[in-house]
Amino acid sequence: MSSGMSAENKAKWMCAGGCEGDIVISTRVRLARNLSDVPFPGTMSDDQAEQVLQRVRKVLEPGGENQETFWRVQKTSDLSNLERLFLVEQHLISPVLANSRSAAVALSSDASVSIMINEEDHLRVQAILPGLELDKAFELANDCDDVLESALPVAFHEEYGYLTACPTNAGTGMRASVMIHLPALVSSGHIGRVLTAIGQFGLMARGLYGEGTQATGNVFQISNQVTSGLNEQEILKNLSSVISQIVSQERALLRRMLAREKTKLEDKVYRALGTLQNARILTGQEAMSLLSDLRLGVAAGLLGDSGSCPLNELLVSLQPGSLQHSAGRPLSAGERDIARADIARNIVVDRIREGDNQ
Amino acid sequence: MSSGMSAENKAKWMCAGGCEGDIVISTRVRLARNLSDVPFPGTMSDDQAEQVLQRVRKVLEPGGENQETFWRVQKTSDLSNLERLFLVEQHLISPVLANSRSAAVALSSDASVSIMINEEDHLRVQAILPGLELDKAFELANDCDDVLESALPVAFHEEYGYLTACPTNAGTGMRASVMIHLPALVSSGHIGRVLTAIGQFGLMARGLYGEGTQATGNVFQISNQVTSGLNEQEILKNLSSVISQIVSQERALLRRMLAREKTKLEDKVYRALGTLQNARILTGQEAMSLLSDLRLGVAAGLLGDSGSCPLNELLVSLQPGSLQHSAGRPLSAGERDIARADIARNIVVDRIREGDNQ
């Protein structure tokens, strides 16, 4: 992306590979917290919402409780529709926050941590890292939460744990989720069995952009459904163990595909590369499918290392909000398809050439 | 193509563009002749067939009547099935000759002229050139015929002209045909009207490999149906005039496509380029379709000049016989699809890179 705002806004998870980065796109840990002396956002007044925002802002501002991280706090009402959509596409804010009154987002300087203020809960602290990094992501979110809790009265119940607007989040208030790319499990038809099985471990799977979205481009978000009854470490360990098993199964299927039909796999991967490097019109759905084939090529070892191909970045850069953000203006669907092809072509060709020279 | 035999065998029409070379692939003029003192091939004995061959061979051999051209004469029975198929794909011999007893082919050194011996007629002299070159092709074939007629008694009737095995060839004995690529007329739906209209001019249209073959890759062969009642110049003038009109219509439609939907056209052309440069498996049908898109890009001025893209060569190189000839062995359908992708990738990538450097 080339526009001024995007560089400072580009979330850390979009930049690099991370652990198991060819298969695991990103790891997110989100902690839901509420102030004990203010009604939940659903029932609070505008004044109370504004007070919550001011109190959080004070904690985060330089010289406040937080001494290490520089935070940029923005009210969603100060952002354009395009800017909000762009933040949603980067997974830095939720669609709910984008449309909440008196809501705001605080972003750490590398956008690895974001704090959503006055979403469904007063505070939702989330850390996102590239690859499979559950412990590190939890640590980041937890450190941020420690800063907030050291200065603000947080609703906590001896028996129920952290109190949240929706009871399904109460207890730890933690939702850990892993965004994972499973083309071999999908094409082999085994994915159904996997998705059924994870339910038995208290986990759930959703599409790229959360609940109700389709698993386009063979990307799934797998997260803990249960937030209470176990502590954070137990939830993370359970999720980590299941993800590791899924990654192993995906890799085994990839190896089998490589052994049995390598040329067919290469054909698929290189055709996708050729199309991304040459198309002049690209729909969102086709782009996600081509990116999936490209990531498959990286995971199968057919396309050099993942570092040479900015797969995470493309996953966001080709979304409608990002395209319009780069263009600096709203684009029609037809214009977006052309802009999408332009950006895919520039990014893929540039990086592949860089890769050639290495 | 890389094997030893192919270089010497590569027909001249496959090498360069010629007049209107972005739309007109090649021009062929064929003259049917028979010896007056031997029964037509359909009723002659094997001995008589062998005598025809020896008499022709004598005319063509160095020191004989022919002083200018070096001829290579090969009996079809001395060629392998693959070699015969390869010659058919280059349009140097007909499928009929490939399967005729006591048949042979004489090729000029640049394969611009071939003489089929003991096909349906004793002699079929044909000249093929790249692009629209009716007069030059006729001159080449006619010069060769003059050499043959100066030494051999040719069946000619005052009233009916040259006598041929099939009456539809009698008179001039000439079939002039133009291989032409008409993607805009096809995609606009106007091709039906054009093909109907040419019948009224005594012309007919067929697919890439003659009668009964489909017009794959938007390629049509347009030739004179009538061989008597008009002299050679009149037939050529009529064909030339109709072809020029068709070329004009195709160009007008191309200009309209460029004006109205340039991006869509570029998308189609560059996707084809990307696929030809990257695919690892390519069926014959898809290859012809991609080559058609590539030639469309050349004709529309989107891909540099036609010289940088060996379109005529690829049209033959990706055919089953050529692929197996290059491999030096028979290939299964699956092996051919892989070999086809390999050759497309090497030729297209190499030439496009050459084009970049110019």
XYZ file of N, CA, C and O in Angstrom, chain A residues 67-221:
620
model
N 4.223 3.417 30.575
C 5.475 4.130 30.334
C 6.197 3.632 29.082
O 7.113 4.272 28.598
N 5.791 2.473 28.560
C 6.614 1.843 27.520
C 6.084 2.010 26.101
O 6.838 2.152 25.157
N 4.771 1.967 25.966
C 4.198 1.937 24.625
C 3.590 3.285 24.274
O 2.950 3.920 25.103
N 3.801 3.698 23.015
C 3.110 4.881 22.527
C 1.783 4.443 21.928
O 1.729 3.560 21.083
N 0.716 5.044 22.404
C -0.621 4.681 21.926
C -1.217 5.802 21.091
O -1.088 6.968 21.428
N -1.884 5.392 20.014
C -2.632 6.358 19.233
C -4.114 6.055 19.453
O -4.582 4.949 19.128
N -4.832 7.013 20.058
C -6.244 6.803 20.381
C -7.101 7.584 19.391
O -6.886 8.772 19.167
N -8.039 6.882 18.757
C -8.916 7.539 17.783
C -10.367 7.182 18.060
O -10.706 6.004 18.213
N -11.221 8.192 18.115
C -12.664 7.923 18.232
C -13.165 7.446 16.878
O -12.771 7.997 15.837
N -14.000 6.440 16.875
C -14.492 5.940 15.580
C -15.286 7.020 14.854
O -15.310 7.054 13.631
N -15.908 7.925 15.627
C -16.677 8.992 14.977
C -15.762 9.991 14.263
O -16.213 10.754 13.419
N -14.480 9.991 14.607
C -13.528 10.866 13.900
C -12.951 10.206 12.640
O -12.192 10.827 11.897
N -13.289 8.938 12.453
C -12.760 8.209 11.283
C -13.809 8.160 10.180
O -15.021 8.116 10.452
N -13.351 8.165 8.941
C -14.286 8.015 7.820
C -14.754 6.561 7.749
O -14.157 5.665 8.361
N -15.815 6.356 6.983
C -16.295 4.985 6.785
C -15.182 4.095 6.234
O -15.029 2.945 6.640
N -14.416 4.656 5.294
C -13.339 3.882 4.677
C -12.261 3.512 5.691
O -11.764 2.389 5.708
N -11.910 4.485 6.550
C -10.880 4.208 7.550
C -11.337 3.124 8.533
O -10.561 2.244 8.917
N -12.636 3.208 8.914
C -13.163 2.179 9.823
C -13.125 0.808 9.155
O -12.690 -0.181 9.741
N -13.571 0.753 7.877
C -13.585 -0.517 7.143
C -12.169 -1.086 7.029
O -11.939 -2.294 7.190
N -11.220 -0.189 6.788
C -9.816 -0.605 6.651
C -9.304 -1.216 7.962
O -8.610 -2.242 7.964
N -9.680 -0.606 9.105
C -9.264 -1.151 10.407
C -9.911 -2.510 10.669
O -9.289 -3.416 11.229
N -11.172 -2.656 10.225
C -11.857 -3.945 10.387
C -11.134 -5.013 9.567
O -10.875 -6.121 10.045
N -10.783 -4.642 8.346
C -10.125 -5.616 7.462
C -8.755 -6.035 8.005
O -8.292 -7.146 7.748
N -8.134 -5.148 8.771
C -6.854 -5.494 9.394
C -7.045 -6.236 10.716
O -6.078 -6.524 11.404
N -8.319 -6.501 11.057
C -8.661 -7.179 12.308
C -8.263 -6.354 13.534
O -8.091 -6.913 14.620
N -8.057 -5.048 13.368
C -7.669 -4.205 14.500
C -8.883 -3.741 15.289
O -8.780 -3.452 16.476
N -10.012 -3.629 14.628
C -11.267 -3.370 15.342
C -12.327 -4.315 14.799
O -12.160 -4.896 13.720
N -13.408 -4.479 15.587
C -14.490 -5.351 15.150
C -15.528 -4.534 14.379
O -15.596 -3.314 14.526
N -16.326 -5.188 13.551
C -17.418 -4.477 12.877
C -18.342 -3.814 13.892
O -18.888 -2.745 13.640
N -18.506 -4.452 15.073
C -19.376 -3.879 16.117
C -18.828 -2.522 16.565
O -19.554 -1.532 16.645
N -17.502 -2.467 16.834
C -16.910 -1.209 17.289
C -17.063 -0.126 16.227
O -17.338 1.037 16.522
N -16.885 -0.543 14.956
C -16.942 0.424 13.859
C -18.265 1.185 13.874
O -18.331 2.337 13.449
N -19.324 0.534 14.401
C -20.634 1.169 14.381
C -21.165 1.546 15.768
O -22.341 1.832 15.929
N -20.282 1.518 16.777
C -20.725 1.854 18.133
C -20.631 3.361 18.380
O -19.720 4.019 17.893
N -21.551 3.897 19.210
C -21.496 5.315 19.584
C -20.454 5.487 20.685
O -20.216 4.574 21.470
N -19.818 6.601 20.700
C -18.821 6.923 21.723
C -17.747 5.855 21.838
O -17.248 5.586 22.926
N -17.447 5.221 20.720
C -16.435 4.172 20.736
C -15.108 4.727 20.245
O -15.057 5.759 19.589
N -14.027 4.032 20.619
C -12.703 4.469 20.192
C -11.793 3.261 20.115
O -12.118 2.177 20.626
N -10.672 3.448 19.450
C -9.669 2.390 19.401
C -8.319 2.999 19.753
O -7.995 4.113 19.342
N -7.549 2.259 20.563
C -6.173 2.662 20.872
C -5.257 1.631 20.236
O -5.418 0.430 20.450
N -4.328 2.127 19.427
C -3.409 1.211 18.735
C -1.983 1.425 19.226
O -1.517 2.567 19.315
N -1.294 0.329 19.535
C 0.129 0.446 19.869
C 0.895 0.807 18.601
O 0.378 0.683 17.495
N 2.124 1.260 18.770
C 2.837 1.828 17.615
C 3.008 0.838 16.468
O 2.938 1.217 15.307
N 3.191 -0.452 16.757
C 3.303 -1.416 15.657
C 1.994 -2.153 15.410
O 1.958 -3.127 14.668
N 0.927 -1.641 16.039
C -0.404 -2.225 15.883
C -0.442 -3.711 16.207
O -1.254 -4.450 15.669
N 0.465 -4.142 17.102
C 0.352 -5.528 17.562
C -0.694 -5.626 18.670
O -1.260 -6.684 18.901
N -0.942 -4.514 19.350
C -1.994 -4.490 20.369
C -2.978 -3.384 20.041
O -2.585 -2.270 19.681
N -4.261 -3.728 20.110
C -5.281 -2.691 19.975
C -6.249 -2.807 21.145
O -6.506 -3.903 21.647
N -6.726 -1.668 21.610
C -7.732 -1.667 22.681
C -9.001 -1.062 22.112
O -9.004 0.095 21.666
N -10.052 -1.869 22.056
C -11.338 -1.340 21.629
C -12.058 -0.813 22.864
O -12.186 -1.515 23.867
N -12.506 0.416 22.801
C -13.149 1.074 23.947
C -14.625 1.297 23.634
O -14.985 1.811 22.572
N -15.461 0.856 24.581
C -16.916 0.960 24.419
C -17.456 0.173 23.234
O -18.322 0.633 22.501
N -16.915 -1.017 23.064
C -17.546 -1.968 22.137
C -18.637 -2.672 22.940
O -19.311 -2.015 23.750
N -18.789 -3.974 22.828
C -19.805 -4.684 23.612
C -19.456 -4.603 25.102
O -20.326 -4.541 25.966
N -18.140 -4.600 25.395
C -17.641 -4.345 26.752
C -16.890 -3.016 26.756
O -16.518 -2.500 25.699
N -16.641 -2.483 27.953
C -15.909 -1.204 28.015
C -14.538 -1.311 27.363
O -14.107 -0.410 26.647
N -13.890 -2.429 27.628
C -12.514 -2.606 27.144
C -12.351 -3.976 26.498
O -12.735 -4.998 27.085
N -11.825 -3.959 25.306
C -11.413 -5.237 24.718
C -9.981 -5.058 24.247
O -9.726 -4.351 23.280
N -9.084 -5.712 24.980
C -7.663 -5.612 24.664
C -7.312 -6.786 23.768
O -7.560 -7.937 24.128
N -6.765 -6.506 22.614
C -6.379 -7.658 21.782
C -4.984 -7.486 21.211
O -4.556 -6.394 20.849
N -4.292 -8.613 21.185
C -2.947 -8.644 20.595
C -2.988 -9.589 19.410
O -3.575 -10.668 19.495
N -2.411 -9.155 18.294
C -2.355 -10.020 17.108
C -0.918 -10.114 16.629
O -0.247 -9.097 16.456
N -0.467 -11.341 16.423
C 0.890 -11.573 15.918
C 0.826 -12.496 14.704
O -0.113 -13.279 14.572
N 1.803 -12.411 13.827
C 1.837 -13.345 12.697
C 2.221 -14.745 13.158
O 2.986 -14.900 14.107
N 1.680 -15.766 12.478
C 2.024 -17.148 12.792
C 1.360 -17.633 14.077
O 0.438 -16.994 14.603
N 1.822 -18.782 14.561
C 1.253 -19.395 15.765
C 2.033 -18.933 16.983
O 3.131 -19.418 17.252
N 1.476 -17.976 17.713
C 2.195 -17.362 18.837
C 1.237 -17.114 19.995
O 1.090 -15.981 20.471
N 0.588 -18.175 20.481
C -0.442 -17.999 21.508
C 0.129 -17.408 22.792
O -0.451 -16.483 23.369
N 1.266 -17.920 23.259
C 1.816 -17.443 24.529
C 2.247 -15.986 24.431
O 1.959 -15.175 25.313
N 2.942 -15.652 23.321
C 3.403 -14.275 23.160
C 2.237 -13.306 23.018
O 2.267 -12.195 23.551
N 1.206 -13.733 22.278
C 0.060 -12.846 22.086
C -0.654 -12.637 23.423
O -1.065 -11.519 23.763
N -0.783 -13.720 24.201
C -1.410 -13.579 25.517
C -0.594 -12.643 26.404
O -1.133 -11.783 27.104
N 0.718 -12.803 26.350
C 1.598 -11.972 27.174
C 1.424 -10.487 26.832
O 1.303 -9.636 27.717
N 1.384 -10.199 25.538
C 1.196 -8.812 25.098
C -0.129 -8.242 25.598
O -0.189 -7.128 26.137
N -1.196 -9.028 25.403
C -2.515 -8.550 25.817
C -2.588 -8.431 27.331
O -3.128 -7.467 27.885
N -1.995 -9.401 28.006
C -2.032 -9.433 29.465
C -1.240 -8.267 30.070
O -1.681 -7.633 31.041
N -0.080 -7.972 29.502
C 0.715 -6.832 29.976
C -0.085 -5.541 29.851
O -0.084 -4.694 30.750
N -0.759 -5.408 28.732
C -1.566 -4.206 28.514
C -2.713 -4.155 29.522
O -3.018 -3.104 30.088
N -3.328 -5.316 29.747
C -4.421 -5.384 30.717
C -3.931 -5.033 32.118
O -4.625 -4.360 32.886
N -2.719 -5.474 32.476
C -2.147 -5.151 33.791
C -2.047 -3.647 33.975
O -2.367 -3.109 35.045
N -1.601 -2.961 32.923
C -1.487 -1.502 32.985
C -2.858 -0.879 33.236
O -3.025 -0.005 34.095
N -3.855 -1.376 32.479
C -5.203 -0.812 32.618
C -5.781 -1.109 33.997
O -6.332 -0.229 34.670
N -5.612 -2.368 34.461
C -6.201 -2.761 35.738
C -5.511 -2.094 36.922
O -6.101 -1.946 37.997
N -4.258 -1.697 36.723
C -3.547 -1.036 37.820
C -4.103 0.363 38.059
O -3.911 0.953 39.122
N -4.826 0.885 37.068
C -5.312 2.263 37.196
C -6.821 2.366 37.210
O -7.378 3.384 37.610
N -7.514 1.306 36.767
C -8.969 1.384 36.629
C -9.633 0.253 37.416
O -9.104 -0.856 37.466
N -10.811 0.521 38.033
C -11.522 -0.540 38.770
C -12.239 -1.479 37.796
O -13.154 -1.056 37.100
N -11.799 -2.717 37.724
C -12.358 -3.646 36.740
C -13.327 -4.612 37.417
O -13.076 -5.097 38.522
N -14.462 -4.883 36.742
C -15.508 -5.745 37.315
C -15.027 -7.191 37.351
O -14.817 -7.810 36.309
N -14.862 -7.699 38.562
C -14.368 -9.059 38.753
C -15.134 -9.693 39.897
O -15.325 -9.102 40.944
N -15.581 -10.942 39.707
C -16.379 -11.633 40.710
C -15.621 -12.874 41.161
O -15.087 -13.610 40.328
N -15.557 -13.045 42.496
C -14.823 -14.189 43.067
C -15.153 -15.503 42.368
O -14.269 -16.286 42.030
N -16.470 -15.722 42.134
C -16.896 -17.014 41.591
C -16.909 -17.019 40.068
O -16.462 -17.965 39.443
N -17.425 -15.913 39.461
C -17.624 -15.891 38.004
C -16.419 -15.341 37.237
O -16.384 -15.396 36.030
N -15.482 -14.768 37.954
C -14.323 -14.178 37.259
C -14.663 -12.814 36.697
O -15.520 -12.094 37.226
N -14.013 -12.455 35.548
C -14.292 -11.165 34.905
C -15.724 -11.160 34.421
O -16.190 -12.125 33.813
N -16.433 -10.043 34.699
C -17.825 -9.931 34.277
C -17.883 -9.243 32.921
O -17.183 -8.254 32.681
N -18.720 -9.769 32.047
C -18.809 -9.233 30.682
C -20.261 -9.037 30.294
O -21.163 -9.630 30.897
N -20.469 -8.213 29.271
C -21.833 -7.913 28.832
C -22.550 -9.186 28.413
O -23.721 -9.405 28.737
N -21.857 -10.036 27.711
C -22.444 -11.312 27.298
C -21.836 -12.407 28.158
O -20.610 -12.510 28.269
N -22.695 -13.231 28.811
C -22.180 -14.250 29.739
C -21.201 -15.224 29.071
O -20.341 -15.793 29.746
N -21.308 -15.410 27.739
C -20.408 -16.376 27.075
C -18.958 -15.924 27.112
O -18.050 -16.685 26.794
N -18.723 -14.653 27.478
C -17.353 -14.166 27.565
C -16.835 -14.091 28.998
O -15.664 -13.791 29.226
N -17.720 -14.325 29.967
C -17.342 -14.147 31.372
C -16.314 -15.202 31.803
O -16.078 -16.177 31.108
N -15.700 -14.968 32.947
C -14.687 -15.886 33.476
C -13.321 -15.309 33.193
O -12.916 -14.318 33.803
N -12.632 -15.892 32.240
C -11.336 -15.326 31.849
C -11.519 -14.072 30.993
O -10.615 -13.245 30.896
N -12.686 -13.946 30.341
C -12.879 -12.847 29.393
C -12.001 -12.997 28.175
O -11.866 -12.071 27.375
N -11.407 -14.173 28.036
C -10.413 -14.346 26.973
C -10.946 -15.115 25.768
O -11.557 -16.166 25.901
N -10.709 -14.558 24.589
C -10.938 -15.319 23.357
C -9.606 -15.360 22.619
O -9.073 -14.316 22.236
N -9.082 -16.584 22.483
C -7.845 -16.754 21.713
C -8.232 -17.372 20.385
O -8.990 -18.347 20.343
N -7.760 -16.796 19.300
C -8.118 -17.398 18.015
C -6.926 -17.424 17.081
O -6.049 -16.568 17.123
N -6.946 -18.463 16.264
C -5.842 -18.694 15.337
C -6.423 -18.713 13.929
O -7.388 -19.420 13.662
N -5.849 -17.891 13.044
C -6.294 -17.873 11.656
C -5.389 -18.811 10.885
O -4.163 -18.658 10.871
N -6.005 -19.805 10.235
C -5.220 -20.915 9.691
C -5.694 -21.257 8.285
O -6.886 -21.177 7.983
N -4.741 -21.603 7.444
C -5.005 -21.866 6.028
C -4.900 -23.365 5.769
O -3.832 -23.947 5.936
N -6.017 -23.983 5.358
C -6.055 -25.443 5.291
C -6.501 -25.968 3.924
O -7.483 -26.710 3.810
N -5.785 -25.629 2.870
C -6.226 -26.040 1.528
C -6.225 -27.550 1.315
O -7.108 -28.080 0.638
N -5.250 -28.256 1.895
C -5.172 -29.703 1.666
C -6.304 -30.417 2.402
O -6.917 -31.338 1.869
N -6.600 -29.959 3.634
C -7.720 -30.557 4.360
C -9.039 -30.274 3.636
O -9.925 -31.124 3.597
N -9.164 -29.096 3.031
C -10.388 -28.771 2.301
C -10.492 -29.605 1.030
O -11.502 -30.258 0.776
N -9.404 -29.630 0.224
C -9.504 -30.313 -1.076
C -9.616 -31.819 -0.918
O -10.188 -32.494 -1.761
N -9.085 -32.339 0.179
C -9.191 -33.782 0.400
C -10.538 -34.167 1.012
O -10.848 -35.347 1.122
N -11.301 -33.156 1.445
C -12.604 -33.440 2.031
C -12.550 -33.791 3.509
O -13.574 -34.110 4.114
N -11.367 -33.729 4.115
C -11.242 -34.081 5.534
C -11.633 -32.946 6.468
O -11.729 -33.130 7.675
N -11.818 -31.739 5.922
C -12.027 -30.582 6.785
C -13.297 -30.720 7.652
O -13.306 -30.294 8.812
N -14.331 -31.359 7.089
C -15.584 -31.507 7.834
C -15.356 -32.255 9.138
O -15.820 -31.838 10.203
N -14.607 -33.344 9.044
C -14.293 -34.159 10.228
C -13.521 -33.336 11.259
O -13.788 -33.375 12.452
N -12.567 -32.523 10.768
C -11.751 -31.697 11.666
C -12.630 -30.668 12.390
O -12.531 -30.494 13.606
N -13.494 -30.009 11.626
C -14.324 -28.958 12.226
C -15.308 -29.539 13.238
O -15.630 -28.915 14.240
N -15.772 -30.753 12.974
C -16.660 -31.416 13.936
C -15.882 -31.758 15.207
O -16.354 -31.531 16.321
N -14.674 -32.261 14.994
C -13.872 -32.718 16.133
C -13.506 -31.574 17.077
O -13.514 -31.745 18.302
N -13.210 -30.401 16.526
C -12.748 -29.333 17.406
C -13.837 -28.881 18.366
O -13.538 -28.391 19.449
N -15.109 -29.081 17.987
C -16.213 -28.732 18.886
C -16.111 -29.511 20.189
O -16.443 -28.999 21.272
N -15.633 -30.756 20.087
C -15.510 -31.606 21.274
C -14.408 -31.118 22.213
O -14.321 -31.564 23.358
N -13.561 -30.227 21.721
C -12.514 -29.651 22.565
C -12.892 -28.246 23.048
O -12.038 -27.500 23.505
N -14.166 -27.887 22.906
C -14.606 -26.565 23.345
C -14.128 -25.464 22.426
O -14.027 -24.300 22.820
N -13.823 -25.818 21.169
C -13.361 -24.822 20.207
C -14.410 -24.635 19.119
O -15.293 -25.468 18.939
N -14.293 -23.541 18.381
C -15.194 -23.325 17.257
C -14.414 -22.739 16.080
O -13.333 -22.168 16.257
N -14.965 -22.920 14.872
C -14.301 -22.407 13.666
C -15.230 -21.435 12.947
O -16.440 -21.624 12.905
N -14.623 -20.385 12.427
C -15.374 -19.413 11.633
C -14.546 -19.024 10.405
O -13.418 -19.471 10.253
N -15.139 -18.158 9.537
C -14.429 -17.715 8.327
C -13.460 -16.593 8.628
O -13.261 -16.199 9.783
N -12.879 -16.061 7.579
C -11.818 -15.057 7.671
C -12.226 -13.835 8.480
O -11.440 -13.292 9.252
N -13.450 -13.367 8.302
C -13.871 -12.158 9.015
C -14.933 -12.437 10.074
O -15.892 -11.710 10.224
N -14.728 -13.532 10.821
C -15.517 -13.786 12.006
C -16.836 -14.494 11.757
O -17.081 -15.034 10.677
N -17.638 -14.484 12.796
C -18.875 -15.228 12.840
C -19.727 -14.964 11.597
O -19.886 -13.825 11.179
N -20.259 -16.037 11.041
C -21.188 -15.880 9.927
C -20.516 -15.655 8.589
O -21.169 -15.683 7.554
N -19.190 -15.436 8.578
C -18.540 -15.252 7.281
C -18.068 -16.598 6.756
O -17.725 -17.493 7.519
N -18.090 -16.730 5.442
C -17.670 -17.970 4.789
C -16.155 -18.154 4.905
O -15.409 -17.190 5.016
N -15.751 -19.392 4.854
C -14.309 -19.678 4.882
C -13.748 -19.503 3.476
O -13.398 -20.458 2.812
N -13.685 -18.250 2.997
C -13.115 -18.016 1.660
C -11.621 -18.266 1.696
O -10.965 -18.034 2.703
N -11.090 -18.704 0.570
C -9.645 -18.901 0.449
C -9.120 -19.956 1.414
O -7.959 -19.900 1.801
N -9.969 -20.891 1.827
C -9.538 -21.987 2.718
C -8.982 -21.488 4.046
O -8.164 -22.160 4.679
N -9.399 -20.281 4.460
C -8.918 -19.718 5.725
C -9.993 -19.897 6.806
O -11.157 -19.596 6.588
N -9.558 -20.403 7.945
C -10.462 -20.601 9.070
C -9.915 -19.897 10.303
O -8.704 -19.807 10.485
N -10.841 -19.392 11.140
C -10.455 -18.874 12.446
C -10.902 -19.894 13.470
O -12.103 -20.178 13.572
